[in-house]
Protein backbone atom coordinates (compact mmCIF):
# COMPACT_ATOMS: atom_id res chain seq x y z
CA UNK A 1 0.00 0.00 0.00
CA UNK A 2 1.42 3.39 -0.94
CA UNK A 3 1.96 6.21 1.53
CA UNK A 4 -0.78 8.79 1.97
CA UNK A 5 -0.30 12.26 0.50
CA UNK A 6 -0.48 14.04 3.87
CA UNK A 7 0.15 13.79 7.55
CA UNK A 8 -1.17 16.32 10.00
CA UNK A 9 1.24 18.19 12.28
CA UNK A 10 -0.17 20.62 14.83
CA UNK A 11 -3.27 20.85 12.70
CA UNK A 12 -1.47 21.64 9.43
CA UNK A 13 -1.50 19.26 6.48
CA UNK A 14 2.11 18.34 5.70
CA UNK A 15 3.35 16.23 2.75
CA UNK A 16 4.23 12.73 3.95
CA UNK A 17 7.99 13.15 3.39
CA UNK A 18 8.14 16.42 5.32
CA UNK A 19 6.73 15.26 8.65
CA UNK A 20 9.84 15.65 10.81
CA UNK A 21 10.85 15.91 14.46
CA UNK A 22 14.13 17.19 15.87
CA UNK A 23 16.45 14.40 16.96
CA UNK A 24 16.97 15.94 20.40
CA UNK A 25 13.24 16.14 21.18
CA UNK A 26 12.44 14.52 24.56
CA UNK A 27 9.97 12.45 22.52
CA UNK A 28 12.95 10.67 21.01
CA UNK A 29 15.51 10.79 23.80
CA UNK A 30 13.14 9.79 26.62
CA UNK A 31 10.11 8.33 24.86
CA UNK A 32 8.00 11.33 25.94
CA UNK A 33 5.18 10.46 23.55
CA UNK A 34 1.64 9.26 24.16
CA UNK A 35 -0.44 7.95 21.33
CA UNK A 36 -3.53 6.22 20.03
CA UNK A 37 -4.17 3.68 17.29
CA UNK A 38 -7.59 4.13 15.71
CA UNK A 39 -9.30 2.41 12.83
CA UNK A 40 -11.78 3.61 10.28
CA UNK A 41 -13.75 1.33 7.99
CA UNK A 42 -15.71 2.06 4.87
CA UNK A 43 -19.40 1.56 5.49
CA UNK A 44 -21.70 0.70 2.60
CA UNK A 45 -24.72 1.46 4.75
CA UNK A 46 -23.62 4.97 5.71
CA UNK A 47 -21.65 5.54 2.50
CA UNK A 48 -18.82 7.08 4.48
CA UNK A 49 -15.60 6.19 6.21
CA UNK A 50 -16.53 5.61 9.87
CA UNK A 51 -13.90 6.21 12.53
CA UNK A 52 -14.62 3.64 15.20
CA UNK A 53 -15.03 4.94 18.76
CA UNK A 54 -12.87 7.97 18.00
CA UNK A 55 -14.21 9.89 21.00
CA UNK A 56 -13.13 7.14 23.40
CA UNK A 57 -9.66 7.02 21.83
CA UNK A 58 -9.26 10.78 22.16
CA UNK A 59 -10.46 10.69 25.77
CA UNK A 60 -7.83 8.06 26.48
CA UNK A 61 -5.21 10.24 24.78
CA UNK A 62 -6.23 13.16 27.01
CA UNK A 63 -5.88 10.89 30.04
CA UNK A 64 -2.42 9.76 28.90
CA UNK A 65 -1.33 13.41 28.42
CA UNK A 66 -2.64 14.30 31.87
CA UNK A 67 -0.82 11.50 33.67
CA UNK A 68 2.41 12.29 31.83
CA UNK A 69 1.91 15.97 32.82
CA UNK A 70 2.03 17.25 29.26
CA UNK A 71 1.40 20.98 29.40
CA UNK A 72 -0.98 21.76 26.57
CA UNK A 73 -4.45 23.07 25.83
CA UNK A 74 -5.06 20.49 23.10
CA UNK A 75 -8.61 19.24 23.38
CA UNK A 76 -10.23 16.10 22.00
CA UNK A 77 -12.73 18.20 20.05
CA UNK A 78 -10.01 19.97 18.08
CA UNK A 79 -8.00 16.80 17.49
CA UNK A 80 -11.15 15.10 16.23
CA UNK A 81 -11.57 17.73 13.52
CA UNK A 82 -7.91 17.41 12.52
CA UNK A 83 -8.29 13.63 12.21
CA UNK A 84 -11.38 13.95 9.99
CA UNK A 85 -9.73 16.64 7.87
CA UNK A 86 -6.63 14.50 7.33
CA UNK A 87 -8.53 11.40 6.18
CA UNK A 88 -10.62 13.55 3.84
CA UNK A 89 -7.53 15.35 2.48
CA UNK A 90 -5.99 11.97 1.70
CA UNK A 91 -9.22 11.01 -0.07
CA UNK A 92 -9.25 7.70 1.78
CA UNK A 93 -12.36 5.74 0.93
CA UNK A 94 -11.27 2.41 2.32
CA UNK A 95 -10.14 1.02 5.67
CA UNK A 96 -7.61 3.18 7.49
CA UNK A 97 -5.38 2.84 10.52
CA UNK A 98 -4.77 6.17 12.19
CA UNK A 99 -2.06 7.07 14.64
CA UNK A 100 -2.39 10.15 16.80
CA UNK A 101 0.81 11.04 18.63
CA UNK A 102 1.26 13.77 21.22
CA UNK A 103 4.87 14.38 22.11
CA UNK A 104 7.33 16.71 23.77
CA UNK A 105 8.85 18.23 20.68
CA UNK A 106 11.68 20.36 22.10
CA UNK A 107 13.46 20.78 25.34
CA UNK A 108 16.59 20.49 27.32
CA UNK A 109 15.85 17.53 29.56
CA UNK A 110 13.65 14.70 30.63
CA UNK A 111 11.40 16.89 32.81
CA UNK A 112 10.32 19.12 29.93
CA UNK A 113 6.51 19.38 29.80
CA UNK A 114 6.10 21.75 26.80
CA UNK A 115 5.91 22.41 23.93
CA UNK A 116 3.63 19.53 23.02
CA UNK A 117 3.14 18.72 19.35
CA UNK A 118 0.46 16.58 17.82
CA UNK A 119 0.98 14.46 14.74
CA UNK A 120 -1.61 12.35 12.94
CA UNK A 121 -1.04 9.72 10.27
CA UNK A 122 -3.76 7.85 8.42
CA UNK A 123 -2.60 4.81 6.47
CA UNK A 124 -4.78 2.66 4.24
CA UNK A 125 -4.91 -0.72 5.88
CA UNK A 126 -7.52 -3.39 5.25
CA UNK A 127 -9.33 -5.01 8.15
CA UNK A 128 -7.81 -8.33 9.16
CA UNK A 129 -10.82 -10.20 10.39
CA UNK A 130 -11.10 -12.40 7.31
CA UNK A 131 -7.66 -13.80 7.98
CA UNK A 132 -8.56 -16.08 10.86
CA UNK A 133 -5.67 -18.53 11.20
CA UNK A 134 -4.89 -19.25 14.85
CA UNK A 135 -1.51 -18.24 16.23
CA UNK A 136 1.03 -19.92 18.54
CA UNK A 137 1.46 -18.06 21.80
CA UNK A 138 3.77 -18.47 24.77
CA UNK A 139 3.93 -17.07 28.28
CA UNK A 140 6.81 -14.62 28.29
CA UNK A 141 9.56 -14.76 30.88
CA UNK A 142 9.45 -10.95 30.77
CA UNK A 143 6.90 -9.57 33.25
CA UNK A 144 4.43 -6.81 32.39
CA UNK A 145 5.31 -3.31 33.61
CA UNK A 146 3.21 -2.42 36.63
CA UNK A 147 0.90 0.43 37.57
CA UNK A 148 3.24 1.56 40.34
CA UNK A 149 6.17 2.00 37.95
CA UNK A 150 5.01 2.63 34.36
CA UNK A 151 1.23 2.38 34.27
CA UNK A 152 0.09 0.24 31.31
CA UNK A 153 -3.24 2.09 31.48
CA UNK A 154 -1.36 5.06 30.02
CA UNK A 155 -0.61 4.62 26.33
CA UNK A 156 2.91 5.99 26.51
CA UNK A 157 5.38 5.06 23.75
CA UNK A 158 8.10 4.07 26.20
CA UNK A 159 5.80 1.40 27.72
CA UNK A 160 6.09 -0.44 24.42
CA UNK A 161 9.69 -1.40 25.06
CA UNK A 162 8.33 -3.95 27.54
CA UNK A 163 6.22 -5.59 24.84
CA UNK A 164 9.06 -5.30 22.35
CA UNK A 165 11.42 -7.30 24.56
CA UNK A 166 8.77 -9.96 25.03
CA UNK A 167 7.86 -10.09 21.31
CA UNK A 168 11.43 -10.41 20.12
CA UNK A 169 12.07 -13.17 22.63
CA UNK A 170 8.89 -15.03 21.60
CA UNK A 171 9.74 -14.79 17.90
CA UNK A 172 13.29 -15.92 18.59
CA UNK A 173 11.83 -18.95 20.38
CA UNK A 174 9.53 -19.77 17.46
CA UNK A 175 6.20 -18.34 18.67
CA UNK A 176 3.95 -15.73 17.08
CA UNK A 177 3.22 -13.76 20.22
CA UNK A 178 4.01 -13.59 23.91
CA UNK A 179 1.46 -13.16 26.67
CA UNK A 180 2.84 -11.30 29.65
CA UNK A 181 2.15 -11.99 33.30
CA UNK A 182 1.96 -9.12 35.77
CA UNK A 183 4.57 -8.69 38.49
CA UNK A 184 2.40 -10.76 40.86
CA UNK A 185 2.17 -13.60 38.36
CA UNK A 186 -1.33 -13.10 36.96
CA UNK A 187 -2.24 -12.93 33.30
CA UNK A 188 -1.98 -9.38 31.92
CA UNK A 189 -2.02 -8.98 28.14
CA UNK A 190 -0.08 -9.33 24.89
CA UNK A 191 2.20 -6.49 23.69
CA UNK A 192 -0.53 -4.76 21.66
CA UNK A 193 -3.75 -6.56 22.50
CA UNK A 194 -5.94 -7.83 25.32
CA UNK A 195 -6.81 -11.42 26.02
CA UNK A 196 -10.07 -13.32 26.40
CA UNK A 197 -10.58 -16.98 27.17
CA UNK A 198 -13.63 -19.19 27.17
CA UNK A 199 -14.10 -21.44 30.21
CA UNK A 200 -17.22 -23.45 30.99
CA UNK A 201 -19.14 -21.50 28.36
CA UNK A 202 -18.40 -18.00 29.63
CA UNK A 203 -15.83 -15.42 28.68
CA UNK A 204 -13.10 -14.36 31.06
CA UNK A 205 -10.71 -11.44 30.69
CA UNK A 206 -8.15 -9.97 33.10
CA UNK A 207 -9.63 -7.10 35.14
CA UNK A 208 -8.60 -3.49 34.50
CA UNK A 209 -6.34 -3.68 37.57
CA UNK A 210 -4.31 -6.54 36.04
CA UNK A 211 -1.73 -4.17 34.52
CA UNK A 212 -3.47 -3.92 31.15
CA UNK A 213 -4.42 -1.09 28.86
CA UNK A 214 -8.11 -0.27 29.25
CA UNK A 215 -8.75 -1.46 25.74
CA UNK A 216 -11.60 -0.08 23.68
CA UNK A 217 -11.86 -3.29 21.66
CA UNK A 218 -12.06 -5.27 24.88
CA UNK A 219 -14.98 -3.09 25.92
CA UNK A 220 -16.66 -3.54 22.53
CA UNK A 221 -16.24 -7.33 22.70
CA UNK A 222 -17.71 -7.45 26.22
CA UNK A 223 -20.75 -5.51 25.06
CA UNK A 224 -21.27 -7.70 21.97
CA UNK A 225 -20.78 -10.90 23.98
CA UNK A 226 -23.23 -9.90 26.70
CA UNK A 227 -25.90 -8.07 24.73
CA UNK A 228 -25.87 -9.90 21.43
CA UNK A 229 -24.75 -13.37 22.34
CA UNK A 230 -26.07 -13.56 25.90
CA UNK A 231 -22.71 -14.70 27.22
CA UNK A 232 -21.55 -14.10 30.76
CA UNK A 233 -18.31 -12.11 30.87
CA UNK A 234 -16.08 -12.12 33.94
CA UNK A 235 -13.42 -9.46 34.48
CA UNK A 236 -11.14 -10.78 37.15
CA UNK A 237 -7.66 -11.86 38.09
CA UNK A 238 -6.66 -14.79 35.82
CA UNK A 239 -4.15 -17.53 36.63
CA UNK A 240 -1.69 -18.80 34.05
CA UNK A 241 -2.92 -22.39 34.38
CA UNK A 242 -6.49 -21.30 33.58
CA UNK A 243 -5.26 -20.49 30.10
CA UNK A 244 -4.32 -24.14 29.64
CA UNK A 245 -7.91 -25.10 30.53
CA UNK A 246 -9.49 -22.70 28.07
CA UNK A 247 -11.55 -24.18 25.24
CA UNK A 248 -11.13 -20.98 23.22
CA UNK A 249 -8.78 -18.05 23.53
CA UNK A 250 -8.20 -14.92 21.48
CA UNK A 251 -6.43 -11.58 21.48
CA UNK A 252 -8.15 -8.34 20.55
CA UNK A 253 -7.18 -4.78 19.81
CA UNK A 254 -7.93 -1.97 17.40
CA UNK A 255 -5.17 -2.90 14.97
CA UNK A 256 -5.20 -6.67 15.47
CA UNK A 257 -9.03 -6.91 15.69
CA UNK A 258 -9.64 -10.51 16.82
CA UNK A 259 -6.86 -13.07 16.64
CA UNK A 260 -7.58 -16.66 17.72
CA UNK A 261 -4.90 -18.46 19.70
CA UNK A 262 -4.34 -22.02 18.49
CA UNK A 263 -1.83 -23.05 21.12
CA UNK A 264 -0.18 -21.73 24.25
CA UNK A 265 3.23 -22.99 25.38
CA UNK A 266 2.64 -25.95 23.07
CA UNK A 267 -0.70 -26.88 24.67
CA UNK A 268 -3.43 -26.97 22.05
CA UNK A 269 -6.36 -24.66 22.79
CA UNK A 270 -9.64 -26.56 22.28
CA UNK A 271 -9.20 -28.63 19.15
CA UNK A 272 -6.66 -26.18 17.73
CA UNK A 273 -9.16 -24.67 15.30
CA UNK A 274 -11.14 -21.48 15.65
CA UNK A 275 -13.88 -22.03 18.20
CA UNK A 276 -17.53 -21.13 17.54
CA UNK A 277 -17.65 -18.30 20.08
CA UNK A 278 -14.49 -16.67 18.70
CA UNK A 279 -15.87 -17.02 15.20
CA UNK A 280 -19.23 -15.45 16.10
CA UNK A 281 -17.61 -12.60 18.01
CA UNK A 282 -15.23 -11.88 15.13
CA UNK A 283 -18.15 -11.79 12.70
CA UNK A 284 -20.14 -9.51 15.01
CA UNK A 285 -17.15 -7.21 15.46
CA UNK A 286 -16.45 -7.08 11.72
CA UNK A 287 -20.06 -6.03 11.10
CA UNK A 288 -20.21 -3.45 13.86
CA UNK A 289 -17.03 -1.62 12.89
CA UNK A 290 -18.36 -1.36 9.33
CA UNK A 291 -21.47 0.47 10.44
CA UNK A 292 -24.15 -2.10 11.09
CA UNK A 293 -27.19 -0.12 12.18
CA UNK A 294 -27.67 0.12 15.94
CA UNK A 295 -24.35 1.53 17.09
CA UNK A 296 -24.43 5.09 15.78
CA UNK A 297 -22.82 6.49 18.94
CA UNK A 298 -19.63 4.59 18.08
CA UNK A 299 -19.09 6.20 14.68
CA UNK A 300 -17.54 9.44 13.52
CA UNK A 301 -18.10 9.92 9.78
CA UNK A 302 -15.26 11.51 7.81
CA UNK A 303 -16.99 13.01 4.81
CA UNK A 304 -20.24 14.23 6.32
CA UNK A 305 -20.77 16.27 9.44
CA UNK A 306 -23.43 13.94 10.75
CA UNK A 307 -24.13 10.29 10.25
CA UNK A 308 -26.45 9.84 7.30
CA UNK A 309 -27.38 6.73 5.39
CA UNK A 310 -27.31 6.08 1.68
CA UNK A 311 -31.07 5.49 1.75
N1 LIG B 1 -3.04 -3.57 25.08
C1 LIG B 1 -2.03 -2.87 24.58
C2 LIG B 1 -0.73 -2.86 25.30
C3 LIG B 1 -2.20 -2.14 23.39
O1 LIG B 1 -1.21 -1.43 22.87
C4 LIG B 1 -3.45 -2.18 22.74
C5 LIG B 1 -3.65 -1.44 21.45
N2 LIG B 1 -3.99 -0.10 21.67
C6 LIG B 1 -4.47 -2.92 23.31
C7 LIG B 1 -4.24 -3.60 24.48
C8 LIG B 1 -5.84 -2.91 22.70
O2 LIG B 1 -6.41 -1.66 22.96
P1 LIG B 1 -7.52 -1.05 22.01
O3 LIG B 1 -8.56 -2.07 21.92
O4 LIG B 1 -8.00 0.17 22.72
O5 LIG B 1 -6.87 -0.78 20.72
Coordinates of C-alpha atoms in Angstrom, one line a residue, residues 25-36 64 67-70 99-104 110 143-146 149-166 180 189 191 213:
X25 CA 13.2 16.1 21.2
X26 CA 12.4 14.5 24.6
X27 CA 10.0 12.5 22.5
X28 CA 13.0 10.7 21.0
X29 CA 15.5 10.8 23.8
X30 CA 13.1 9.8 26.6
X31 CA 10.1 8.3 24.9
X32 CA 8.0 11.3 25.9
X33 CA 5.2 10.5 23.6
X34 CA 1.6 9.3 24.2
X35 CA -0.4 7.9 21.3
X36 CA -3.5 6.2 20.0
X64 CA -2.4 9.8 28.9
X67 CA -0.8 11.5 33.7
X68 CA 2.4 12.3 31.8
X69 CA 1.9 16.0 32.8
X70 CA 2.0 17.3 29.3
X99 CA -2.1 7.1 14.6
X100 CA -2.4 10.1 16.8
X101 CA 0.8 11.0 18.6
X102 CA 1.3 13.8 21.2
X103 CA 4.9 14.4 22.1
X104 CA 7.3 16.7 23.8
X110 CA 13.6 14.7 30.6
X143 CA 6.9 -9.6 33.2
X144 CA 4.4 -6.8 32.4
X145 CA 5.3 -3.3 33.6
X146 CA 3.2 -2.4 36.6
X149 CA 6.2 2.0 37.9
X150 CA 5.0 2.6 34.4
X151 CA 1.2 2.4 34.3
X152 CA 0.1 0.2 31.3
X153 CA -3.2 2.1 31.5
X154 CA -1.4 5.1 30.0
X155 CA -0.6 4.6 26.3
X156 CA 2.9 6.0 26.5
X157 CA 5.4 5.1 23.7
X158 CA 8.1 4.1 26.2
X159 CA 5.8 1.4 27.7
X160 CA 6.1 -0.4 24.4
X161 CA 9.7 -1.4 25.1
X162 CA 8.3 -3.9 27.5
X163 CA 6.2 -5.6 24.8
X164 CA 9.1 -5.3 22.4
X165 CA 11.4 -7.3 24.6
X166 CA 8.8 -10.0 25.0
X180 CA 2.8 -11.3 29.7
X189 CA -2.0 -9.0 28.1
X191 CA 2.2 -6.5 23.7
X213 CA -4.4 -1.1 28.9

